[in-house]
Rosetta silent file (secondary structure, phi, psi, omega in degrees, C-alpha in Angstrom):
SEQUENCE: XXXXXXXXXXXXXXXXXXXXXXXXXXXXXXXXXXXXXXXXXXXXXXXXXXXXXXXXXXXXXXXXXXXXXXXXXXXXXXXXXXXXXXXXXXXXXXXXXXXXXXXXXXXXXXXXXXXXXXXXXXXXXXXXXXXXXXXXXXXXXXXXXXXXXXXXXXXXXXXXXXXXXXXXXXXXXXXXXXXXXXXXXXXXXXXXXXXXXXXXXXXXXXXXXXXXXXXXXXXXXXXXXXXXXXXXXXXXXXXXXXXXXXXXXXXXXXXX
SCORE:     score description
SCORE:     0.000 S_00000001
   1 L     0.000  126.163  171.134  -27.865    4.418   15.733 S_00000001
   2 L   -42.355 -166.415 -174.744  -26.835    6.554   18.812 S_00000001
   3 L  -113.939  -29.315  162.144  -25.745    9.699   18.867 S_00000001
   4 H   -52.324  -61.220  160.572  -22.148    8.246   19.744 S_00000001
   5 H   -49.999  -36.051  170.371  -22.103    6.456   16.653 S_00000001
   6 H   -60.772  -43.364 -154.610  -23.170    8.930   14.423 S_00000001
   7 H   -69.652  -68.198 -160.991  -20.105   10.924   15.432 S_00000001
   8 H   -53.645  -71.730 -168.247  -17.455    8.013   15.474 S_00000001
   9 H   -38.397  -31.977  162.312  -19.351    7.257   12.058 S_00000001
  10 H   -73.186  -10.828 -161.938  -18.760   10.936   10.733 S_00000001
  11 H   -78.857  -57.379 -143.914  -15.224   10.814   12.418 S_00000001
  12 H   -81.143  -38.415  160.517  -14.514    7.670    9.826 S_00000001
  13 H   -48.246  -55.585 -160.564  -16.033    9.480    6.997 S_00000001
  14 H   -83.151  -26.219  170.154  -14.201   12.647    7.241 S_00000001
  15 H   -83.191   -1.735 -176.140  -10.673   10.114    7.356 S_00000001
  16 H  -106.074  -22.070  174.821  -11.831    8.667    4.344 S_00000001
  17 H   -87.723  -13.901  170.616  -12.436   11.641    2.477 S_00000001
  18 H   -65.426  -64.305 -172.142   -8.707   13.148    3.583 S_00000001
  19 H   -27.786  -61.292  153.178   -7.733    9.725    2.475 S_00000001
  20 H   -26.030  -59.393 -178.338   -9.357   10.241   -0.843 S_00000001
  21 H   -51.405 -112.222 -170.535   -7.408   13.476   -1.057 S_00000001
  22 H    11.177  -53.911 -178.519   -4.000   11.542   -1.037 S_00000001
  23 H   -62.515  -50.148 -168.318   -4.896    9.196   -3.491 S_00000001
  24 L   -75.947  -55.544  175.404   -6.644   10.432   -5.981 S_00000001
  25 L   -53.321 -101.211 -160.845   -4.402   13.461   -7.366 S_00000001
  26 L   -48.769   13.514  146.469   -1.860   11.664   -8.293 S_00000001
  27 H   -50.990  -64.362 -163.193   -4.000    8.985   -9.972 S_00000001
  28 H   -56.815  -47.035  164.294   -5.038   11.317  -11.598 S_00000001
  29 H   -40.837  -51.250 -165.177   -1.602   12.629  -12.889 S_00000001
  30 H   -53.719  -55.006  176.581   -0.483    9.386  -13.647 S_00000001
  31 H   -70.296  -30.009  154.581   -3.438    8.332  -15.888 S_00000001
  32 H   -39.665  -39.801  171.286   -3.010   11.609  -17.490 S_00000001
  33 H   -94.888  -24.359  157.943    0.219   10.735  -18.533 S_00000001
  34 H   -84.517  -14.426 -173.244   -0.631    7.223  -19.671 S_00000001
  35 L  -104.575   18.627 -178.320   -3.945    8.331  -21.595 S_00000001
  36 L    28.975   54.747  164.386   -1.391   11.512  -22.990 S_00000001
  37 L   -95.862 -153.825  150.065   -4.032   13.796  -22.189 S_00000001
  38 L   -45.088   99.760 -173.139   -4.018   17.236  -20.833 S_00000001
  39 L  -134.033   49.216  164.727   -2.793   17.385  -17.738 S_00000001
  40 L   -69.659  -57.848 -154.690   -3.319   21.247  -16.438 S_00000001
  41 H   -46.560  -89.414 -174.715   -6.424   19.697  -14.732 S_00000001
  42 H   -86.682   35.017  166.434   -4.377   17.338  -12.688 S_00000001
  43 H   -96.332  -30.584 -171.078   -1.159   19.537  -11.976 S_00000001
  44 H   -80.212  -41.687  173.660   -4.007   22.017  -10.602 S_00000001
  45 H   -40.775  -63.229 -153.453   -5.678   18.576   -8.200 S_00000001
  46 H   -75.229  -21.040  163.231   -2.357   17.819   -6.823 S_00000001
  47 H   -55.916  -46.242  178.371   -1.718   21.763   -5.844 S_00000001
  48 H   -85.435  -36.159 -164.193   -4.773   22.202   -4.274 S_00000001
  49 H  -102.216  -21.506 -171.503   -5.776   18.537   -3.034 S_00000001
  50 L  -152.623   87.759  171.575   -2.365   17.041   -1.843 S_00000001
  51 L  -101.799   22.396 -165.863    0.543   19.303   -1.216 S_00000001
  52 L   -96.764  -19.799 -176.840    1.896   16.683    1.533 S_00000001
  53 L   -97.717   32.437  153.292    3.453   14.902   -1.648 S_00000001
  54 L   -68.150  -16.611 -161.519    5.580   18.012   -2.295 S_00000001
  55 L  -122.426  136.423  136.468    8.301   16.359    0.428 S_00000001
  56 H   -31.484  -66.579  171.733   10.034   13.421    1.032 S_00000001
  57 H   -85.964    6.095 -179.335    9.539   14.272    4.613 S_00000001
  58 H   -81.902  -56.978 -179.144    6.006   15.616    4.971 S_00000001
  59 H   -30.557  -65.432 -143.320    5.231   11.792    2.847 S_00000001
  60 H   -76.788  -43.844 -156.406    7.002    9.665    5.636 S_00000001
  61 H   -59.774  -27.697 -168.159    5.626   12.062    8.720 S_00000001
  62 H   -74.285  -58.243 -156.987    2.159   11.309    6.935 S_00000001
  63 H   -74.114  -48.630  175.546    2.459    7.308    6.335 S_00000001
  64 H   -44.831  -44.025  174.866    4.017    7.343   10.442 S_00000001
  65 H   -33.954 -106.711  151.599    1.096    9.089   11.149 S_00000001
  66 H    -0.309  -55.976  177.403   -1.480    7.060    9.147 S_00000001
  67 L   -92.417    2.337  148.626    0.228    3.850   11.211 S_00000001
  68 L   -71.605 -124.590 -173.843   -0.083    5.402   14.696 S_00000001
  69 H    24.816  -84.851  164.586   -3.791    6.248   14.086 S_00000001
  70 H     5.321  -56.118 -133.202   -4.336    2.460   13.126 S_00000001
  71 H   -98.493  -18.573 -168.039   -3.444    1.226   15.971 S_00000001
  72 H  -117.591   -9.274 -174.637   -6.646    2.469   17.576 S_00000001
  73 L  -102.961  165.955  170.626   -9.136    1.228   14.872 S_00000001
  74 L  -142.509  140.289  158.542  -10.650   -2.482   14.833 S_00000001
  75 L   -71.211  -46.433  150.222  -12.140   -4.963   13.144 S_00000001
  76 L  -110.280  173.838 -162.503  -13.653   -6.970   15.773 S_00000001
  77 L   -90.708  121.541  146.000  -14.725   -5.897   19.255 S_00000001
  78 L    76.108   16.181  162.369  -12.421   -5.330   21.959 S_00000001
  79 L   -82.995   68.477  173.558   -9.391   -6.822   19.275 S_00000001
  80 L   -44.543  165.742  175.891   -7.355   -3.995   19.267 S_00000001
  81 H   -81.513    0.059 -169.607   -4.190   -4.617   16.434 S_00000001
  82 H  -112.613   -0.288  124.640   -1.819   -4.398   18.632 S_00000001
  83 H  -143.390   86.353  156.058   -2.712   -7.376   19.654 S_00000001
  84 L    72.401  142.308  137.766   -3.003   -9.120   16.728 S_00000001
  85 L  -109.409   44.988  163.897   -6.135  -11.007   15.141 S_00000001
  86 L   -44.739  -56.947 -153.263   -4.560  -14.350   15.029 S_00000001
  87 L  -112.246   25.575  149.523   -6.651  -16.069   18.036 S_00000001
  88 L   -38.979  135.844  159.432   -9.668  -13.676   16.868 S_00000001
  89 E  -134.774  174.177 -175.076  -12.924  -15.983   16.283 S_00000001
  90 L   -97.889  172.586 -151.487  -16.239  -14.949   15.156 S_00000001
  91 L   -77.044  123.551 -177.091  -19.337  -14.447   17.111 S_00000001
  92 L   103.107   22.106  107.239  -21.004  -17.988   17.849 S_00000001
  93 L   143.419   -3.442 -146.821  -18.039  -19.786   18.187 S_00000001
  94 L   -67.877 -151.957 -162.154  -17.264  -20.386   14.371 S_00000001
  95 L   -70.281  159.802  172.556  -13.790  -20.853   12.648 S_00000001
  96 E   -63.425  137.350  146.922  -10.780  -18.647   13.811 S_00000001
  97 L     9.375  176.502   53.395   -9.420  -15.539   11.660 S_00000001
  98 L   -11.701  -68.508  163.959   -7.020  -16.792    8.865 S_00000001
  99 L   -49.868  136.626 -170.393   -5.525  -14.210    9.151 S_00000001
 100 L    77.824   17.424  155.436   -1.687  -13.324   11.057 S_00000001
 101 L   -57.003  -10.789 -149.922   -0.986  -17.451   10.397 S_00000001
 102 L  -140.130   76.886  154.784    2.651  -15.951    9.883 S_00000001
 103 L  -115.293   10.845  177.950    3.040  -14.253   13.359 S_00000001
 104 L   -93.626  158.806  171.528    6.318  -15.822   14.742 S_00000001
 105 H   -41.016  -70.867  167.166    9.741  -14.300   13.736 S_00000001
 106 H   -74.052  -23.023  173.657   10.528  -16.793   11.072 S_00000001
 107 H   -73.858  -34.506 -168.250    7.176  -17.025    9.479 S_00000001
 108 H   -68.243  -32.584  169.817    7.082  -13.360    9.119 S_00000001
 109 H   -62.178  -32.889  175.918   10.831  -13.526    7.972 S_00000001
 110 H   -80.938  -22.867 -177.533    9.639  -16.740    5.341 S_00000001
 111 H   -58.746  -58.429 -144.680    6.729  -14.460    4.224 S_00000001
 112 H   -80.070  -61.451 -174.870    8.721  -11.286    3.792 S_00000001
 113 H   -52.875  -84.680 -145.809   11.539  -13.681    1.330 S_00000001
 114 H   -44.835   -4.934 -158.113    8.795  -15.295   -0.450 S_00000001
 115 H   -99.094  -58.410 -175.105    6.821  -12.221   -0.964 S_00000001
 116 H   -59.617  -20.079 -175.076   10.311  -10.238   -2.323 S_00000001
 117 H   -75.561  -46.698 -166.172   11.210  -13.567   -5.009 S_00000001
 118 H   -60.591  -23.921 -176.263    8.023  -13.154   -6.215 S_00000001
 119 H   -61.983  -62.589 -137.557    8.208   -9.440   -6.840 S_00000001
 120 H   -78.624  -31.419  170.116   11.753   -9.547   -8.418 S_00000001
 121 L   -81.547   -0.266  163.428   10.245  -12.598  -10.749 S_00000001
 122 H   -94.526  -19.260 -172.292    7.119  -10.634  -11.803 S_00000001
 123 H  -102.169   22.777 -177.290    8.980   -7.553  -12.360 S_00000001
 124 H  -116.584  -47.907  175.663   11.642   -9.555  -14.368 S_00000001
 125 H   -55.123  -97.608 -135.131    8.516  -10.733  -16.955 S_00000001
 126 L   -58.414   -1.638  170.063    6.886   -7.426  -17.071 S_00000001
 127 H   -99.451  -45.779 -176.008   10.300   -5.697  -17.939 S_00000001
 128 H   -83.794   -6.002  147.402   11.139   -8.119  -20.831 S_00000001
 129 H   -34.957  -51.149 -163.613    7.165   -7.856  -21.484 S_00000001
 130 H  -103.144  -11.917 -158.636    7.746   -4.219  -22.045 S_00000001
 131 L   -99.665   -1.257 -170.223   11.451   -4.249  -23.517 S_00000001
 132 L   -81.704  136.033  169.824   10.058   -6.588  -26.798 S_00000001
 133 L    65.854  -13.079  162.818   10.861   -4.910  -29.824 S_00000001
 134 L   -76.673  149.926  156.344   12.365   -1.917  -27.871 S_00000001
 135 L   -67.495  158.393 -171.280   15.670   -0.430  -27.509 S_00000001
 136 L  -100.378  157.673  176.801   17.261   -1.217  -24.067 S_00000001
 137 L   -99.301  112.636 -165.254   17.655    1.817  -21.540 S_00000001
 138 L   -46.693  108.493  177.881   20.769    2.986  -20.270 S_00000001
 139 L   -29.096 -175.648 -161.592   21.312    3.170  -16.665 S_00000001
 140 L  -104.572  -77.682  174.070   21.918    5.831  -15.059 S_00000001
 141 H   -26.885  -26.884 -179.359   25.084    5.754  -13.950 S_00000001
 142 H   -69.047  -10.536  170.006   26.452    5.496  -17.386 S_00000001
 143 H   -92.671   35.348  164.437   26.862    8.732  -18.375 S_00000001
 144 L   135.665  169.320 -175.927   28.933    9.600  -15.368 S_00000001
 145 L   -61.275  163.859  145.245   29.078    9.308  -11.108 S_00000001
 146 L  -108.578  160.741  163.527   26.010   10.959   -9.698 S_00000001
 147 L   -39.616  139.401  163.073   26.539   13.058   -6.120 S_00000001
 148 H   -44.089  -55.520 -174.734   26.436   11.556   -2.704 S_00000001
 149 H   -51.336  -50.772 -158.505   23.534   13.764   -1.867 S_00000001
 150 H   -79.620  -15.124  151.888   21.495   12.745   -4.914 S_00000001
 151 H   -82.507  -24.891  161.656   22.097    8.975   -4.065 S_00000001
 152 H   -70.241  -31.920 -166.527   21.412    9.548   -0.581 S_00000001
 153 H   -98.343   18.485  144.831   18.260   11.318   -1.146 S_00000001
 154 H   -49.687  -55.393  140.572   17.232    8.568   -3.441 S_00000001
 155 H   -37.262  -38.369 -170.333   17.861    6.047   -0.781 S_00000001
 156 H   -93.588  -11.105  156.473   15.647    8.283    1.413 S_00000001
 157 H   -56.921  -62.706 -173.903   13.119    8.308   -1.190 S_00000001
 158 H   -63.355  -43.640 -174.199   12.924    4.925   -2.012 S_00000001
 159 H   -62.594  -58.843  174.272   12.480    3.859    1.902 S_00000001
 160 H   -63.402   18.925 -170.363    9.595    6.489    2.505 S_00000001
 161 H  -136.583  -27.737  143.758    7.430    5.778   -0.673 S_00000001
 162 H   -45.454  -32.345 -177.647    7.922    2.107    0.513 S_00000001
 163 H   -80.845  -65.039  177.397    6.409    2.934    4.015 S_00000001
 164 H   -52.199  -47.918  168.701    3.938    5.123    2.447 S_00000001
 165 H   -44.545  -37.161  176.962    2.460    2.873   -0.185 S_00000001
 166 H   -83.472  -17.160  172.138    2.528    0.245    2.430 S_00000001
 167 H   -93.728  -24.447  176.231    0.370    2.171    4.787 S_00000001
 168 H   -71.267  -56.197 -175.621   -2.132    3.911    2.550 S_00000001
 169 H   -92.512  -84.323 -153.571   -3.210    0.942    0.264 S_00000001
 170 H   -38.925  -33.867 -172.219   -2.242   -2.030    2.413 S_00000001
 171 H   -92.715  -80.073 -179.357   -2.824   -1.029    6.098 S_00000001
 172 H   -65.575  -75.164  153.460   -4.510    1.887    6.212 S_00000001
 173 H  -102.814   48.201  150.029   -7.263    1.834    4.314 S_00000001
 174 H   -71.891  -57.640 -172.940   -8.378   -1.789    4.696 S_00000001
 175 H   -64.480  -65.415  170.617   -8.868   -0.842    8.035 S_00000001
 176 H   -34.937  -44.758 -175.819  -10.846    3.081    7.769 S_00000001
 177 H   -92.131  -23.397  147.288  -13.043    0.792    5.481 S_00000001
 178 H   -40.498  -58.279  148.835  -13.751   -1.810    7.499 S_00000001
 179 H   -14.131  -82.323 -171.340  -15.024    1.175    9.507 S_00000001
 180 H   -75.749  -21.331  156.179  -16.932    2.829    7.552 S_00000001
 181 H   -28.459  -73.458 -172.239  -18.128   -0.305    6.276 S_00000001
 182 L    80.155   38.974  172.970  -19.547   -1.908    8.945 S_00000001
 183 L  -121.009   41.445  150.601  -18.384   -4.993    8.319 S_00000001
 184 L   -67.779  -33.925 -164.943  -18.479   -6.478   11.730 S_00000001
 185 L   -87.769  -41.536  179.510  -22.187   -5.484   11.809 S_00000001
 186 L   -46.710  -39.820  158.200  -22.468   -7.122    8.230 S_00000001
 187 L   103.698   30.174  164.290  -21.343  -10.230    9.521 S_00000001
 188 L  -111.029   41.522 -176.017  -17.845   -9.983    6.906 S_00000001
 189 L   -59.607   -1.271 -167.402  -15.315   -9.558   10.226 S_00000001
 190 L   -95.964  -31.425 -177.488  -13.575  -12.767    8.941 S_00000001
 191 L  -164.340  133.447  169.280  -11.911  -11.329    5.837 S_00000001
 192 L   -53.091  158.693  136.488  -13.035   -7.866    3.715 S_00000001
 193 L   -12.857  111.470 -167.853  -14.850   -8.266    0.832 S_00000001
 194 H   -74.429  -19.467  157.100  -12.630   -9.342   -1.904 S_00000001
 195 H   -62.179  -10.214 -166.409  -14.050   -6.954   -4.165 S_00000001
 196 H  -114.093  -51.097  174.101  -13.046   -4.081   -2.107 S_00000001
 197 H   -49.196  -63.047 -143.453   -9.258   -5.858   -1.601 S_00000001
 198 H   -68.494  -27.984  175.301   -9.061   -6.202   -5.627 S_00000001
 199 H   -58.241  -21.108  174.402  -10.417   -2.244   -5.924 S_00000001
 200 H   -61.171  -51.671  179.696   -7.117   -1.250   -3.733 S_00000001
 201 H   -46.685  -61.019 -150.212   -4.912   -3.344   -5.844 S_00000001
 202 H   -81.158  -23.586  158.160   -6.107   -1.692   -8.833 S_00000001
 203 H   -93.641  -18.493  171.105   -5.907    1.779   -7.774 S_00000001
 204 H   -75.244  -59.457 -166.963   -2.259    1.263   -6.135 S_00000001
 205 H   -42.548  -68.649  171.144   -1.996   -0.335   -9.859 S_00000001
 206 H   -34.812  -32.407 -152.341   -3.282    2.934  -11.535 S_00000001
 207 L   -83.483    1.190 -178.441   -1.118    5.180   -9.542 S_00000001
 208 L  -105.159   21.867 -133.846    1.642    3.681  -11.517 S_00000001
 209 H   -89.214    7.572  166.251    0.371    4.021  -14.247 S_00000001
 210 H   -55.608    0.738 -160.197    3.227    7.059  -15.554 S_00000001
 211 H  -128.146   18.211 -169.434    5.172    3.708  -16.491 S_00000001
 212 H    38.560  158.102  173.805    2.685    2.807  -18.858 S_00000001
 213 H   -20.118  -11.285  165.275    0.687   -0.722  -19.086 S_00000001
 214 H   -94.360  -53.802  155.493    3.288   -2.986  -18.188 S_00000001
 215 H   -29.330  -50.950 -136.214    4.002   -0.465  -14.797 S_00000001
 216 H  -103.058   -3.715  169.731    0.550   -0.864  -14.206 S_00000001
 217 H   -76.245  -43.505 -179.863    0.607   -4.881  -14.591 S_00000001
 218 H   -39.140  -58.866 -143.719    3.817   -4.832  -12.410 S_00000001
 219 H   -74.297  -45.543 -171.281    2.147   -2.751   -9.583 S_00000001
 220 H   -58.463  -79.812 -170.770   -1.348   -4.767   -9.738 S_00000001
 221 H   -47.196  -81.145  173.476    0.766   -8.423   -8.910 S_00000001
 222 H    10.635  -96.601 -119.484    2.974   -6.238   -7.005 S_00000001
 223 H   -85.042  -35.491 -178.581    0.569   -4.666   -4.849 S_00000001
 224 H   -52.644  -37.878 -160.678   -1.596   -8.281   -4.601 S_00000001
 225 H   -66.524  -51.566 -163.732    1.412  -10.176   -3.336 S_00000001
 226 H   -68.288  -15.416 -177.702    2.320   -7.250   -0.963 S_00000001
 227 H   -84.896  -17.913 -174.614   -1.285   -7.410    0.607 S_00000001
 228 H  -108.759  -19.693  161.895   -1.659  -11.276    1.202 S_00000001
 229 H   -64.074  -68.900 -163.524    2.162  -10.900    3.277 S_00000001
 230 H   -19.775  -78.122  176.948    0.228   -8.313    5.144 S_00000001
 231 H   -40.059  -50.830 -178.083   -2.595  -10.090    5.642 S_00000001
 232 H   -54.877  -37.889 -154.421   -0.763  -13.706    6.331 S_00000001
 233 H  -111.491  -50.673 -166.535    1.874  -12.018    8.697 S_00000001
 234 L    70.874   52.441  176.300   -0.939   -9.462   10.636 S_00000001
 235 L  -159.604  113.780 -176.995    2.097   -6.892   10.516 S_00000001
 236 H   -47.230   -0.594 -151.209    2.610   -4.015    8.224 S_00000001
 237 H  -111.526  -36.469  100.507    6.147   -4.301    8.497 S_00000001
 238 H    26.162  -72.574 -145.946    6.698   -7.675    6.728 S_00000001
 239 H   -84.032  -52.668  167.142    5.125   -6.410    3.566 S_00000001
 240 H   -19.164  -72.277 -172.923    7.251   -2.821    4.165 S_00000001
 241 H   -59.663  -16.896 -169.414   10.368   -4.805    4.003 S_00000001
 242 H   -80.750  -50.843 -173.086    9.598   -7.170    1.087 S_00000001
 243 H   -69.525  -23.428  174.770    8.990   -3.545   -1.022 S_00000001
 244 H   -72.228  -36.794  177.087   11.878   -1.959    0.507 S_00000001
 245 H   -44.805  -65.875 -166.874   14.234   -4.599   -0.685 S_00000001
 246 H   -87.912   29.605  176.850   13.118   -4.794   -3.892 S_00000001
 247 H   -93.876  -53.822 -173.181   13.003   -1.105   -4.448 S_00000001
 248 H   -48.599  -52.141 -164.619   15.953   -1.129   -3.212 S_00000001
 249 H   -60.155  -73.272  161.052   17.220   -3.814   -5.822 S_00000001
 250 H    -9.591  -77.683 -154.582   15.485   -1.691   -8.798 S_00000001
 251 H   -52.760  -58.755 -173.971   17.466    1.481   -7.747 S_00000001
 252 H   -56.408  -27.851  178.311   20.829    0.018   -7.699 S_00000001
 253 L   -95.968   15.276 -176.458   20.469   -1.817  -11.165 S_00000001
 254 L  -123.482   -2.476 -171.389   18.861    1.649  -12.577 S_00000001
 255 L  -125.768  -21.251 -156.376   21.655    3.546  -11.150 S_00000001
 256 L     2.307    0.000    0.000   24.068    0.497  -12.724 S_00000001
């Protein structure tokens, strides 16, 4: 390995360990709060390790960020993403990409529905999954109006933590690990490693995991569903929209 390489190879490293930052404190919170342990430990991680999730607007400036960057990494040589790896093929002539089959305006638009029914019918089980034998929970709204502001910055909430989530597990580091990876030189450029896809799911799963075991069932289908629009569509924005919707959906029947 060159001397060029090392450096783009330390370059890839050093985003993966900021990345790492991001993730991990609040994991950490979360599973604190589902395993009811102690959780000075990770109120002190997320002070020191991530103070970008103190904001609404540091988060979206971050995840904007995160999808500029992108835009410059690749999976195969001389594809950049921007344009697409739909008519990618691998080296020695073999089958074409799978991936980005959904890249016209209505398939990304057929993706983006089918991707949101499925959410709102897995998150319709895993709520009467979790609601057996419980009392039901009042909405929010019922004890009284809430403020314009505090529904606006709810709205503004929900839309950035959609963007982020979709660029951090889904986007963003698919790609930095593909990177770091090597797995163009490995000879997996046609799809990652599906072991490495299901570890994303399962830590985007964890990160819910303040909602206890049925949250963290939600987020795991959830998160699968929102990653195969990605993939299917080659466009970040597809999957974005399927989560914004149904976020969206959530908030308003939680606000009733």
């Amino acid at each position: 390995m060159d001397s060029a390489s090392r450096k783009k190879k330390l370059g890839h490293l050093l985003e993966l360990a900021f990345l790492l930052a991001l993730v991990l404190p609040p994991l950490v919170q979360s599973m604190a709060v589902l395993l009811a342990t102690d959780n000075d430990t990770a109120d002190s991680l997320a002070g020191i390790m991530s103070p970008q999730f103190s904001t609404t607007l540091l988060q979206g400036a971050l995840a904007v960020a995160l999808f500029v960057r992108s835009r410059s990494l690749r999976l195969l040589e001389g594809i950049p993403l921007s344009e697409g790896r739909r008519g990618a093929e691998h080296a020695g002539g073999q089958k074409k990409d799978w991936k980005g089959r959904l890249t016209g305006r209505w398939g990304r638009f057929a993706a983006t529905v089918v991707a949101l029914a499925v959410l709102l019918a897995n998150s319709i089980l895993w709520n009467w999954l979790s609601q057996l034998g419980a009392p039901p929970n009042p909405a929010l709204g019922e004890n009284g109006s809430m403020a314009v502001q505090t529904v606006a910055l709810l709205l503004a909430y929900t839309a950035v933590a959609a963007f982020y989530e979709e660029m951090v597990y889904r986007w963003y580091s698919p790609l930095l690990l593909g990177q770091v990876l090597d797995w163009k030189g490995r000879g997996l450029n046609q799809s990652p490693p599906v072991c490495l896809e299901g570890a994303l799911v399962v830590i985007f799963a964890l990160s819910h995991s303040y909602g206890g075991w049925p949250a963290v069932g939600n987020a795991f289908v959830a998160g699968s569903i929102l990653r195969a629009c990605i993939l299917l569509t080659d466009n970040p924005f597809s999957g974005f929209a399927a989560h914004l919707v149904y976020n969206l959906i959530q908030l308003f029947l939680l606000l009733g």
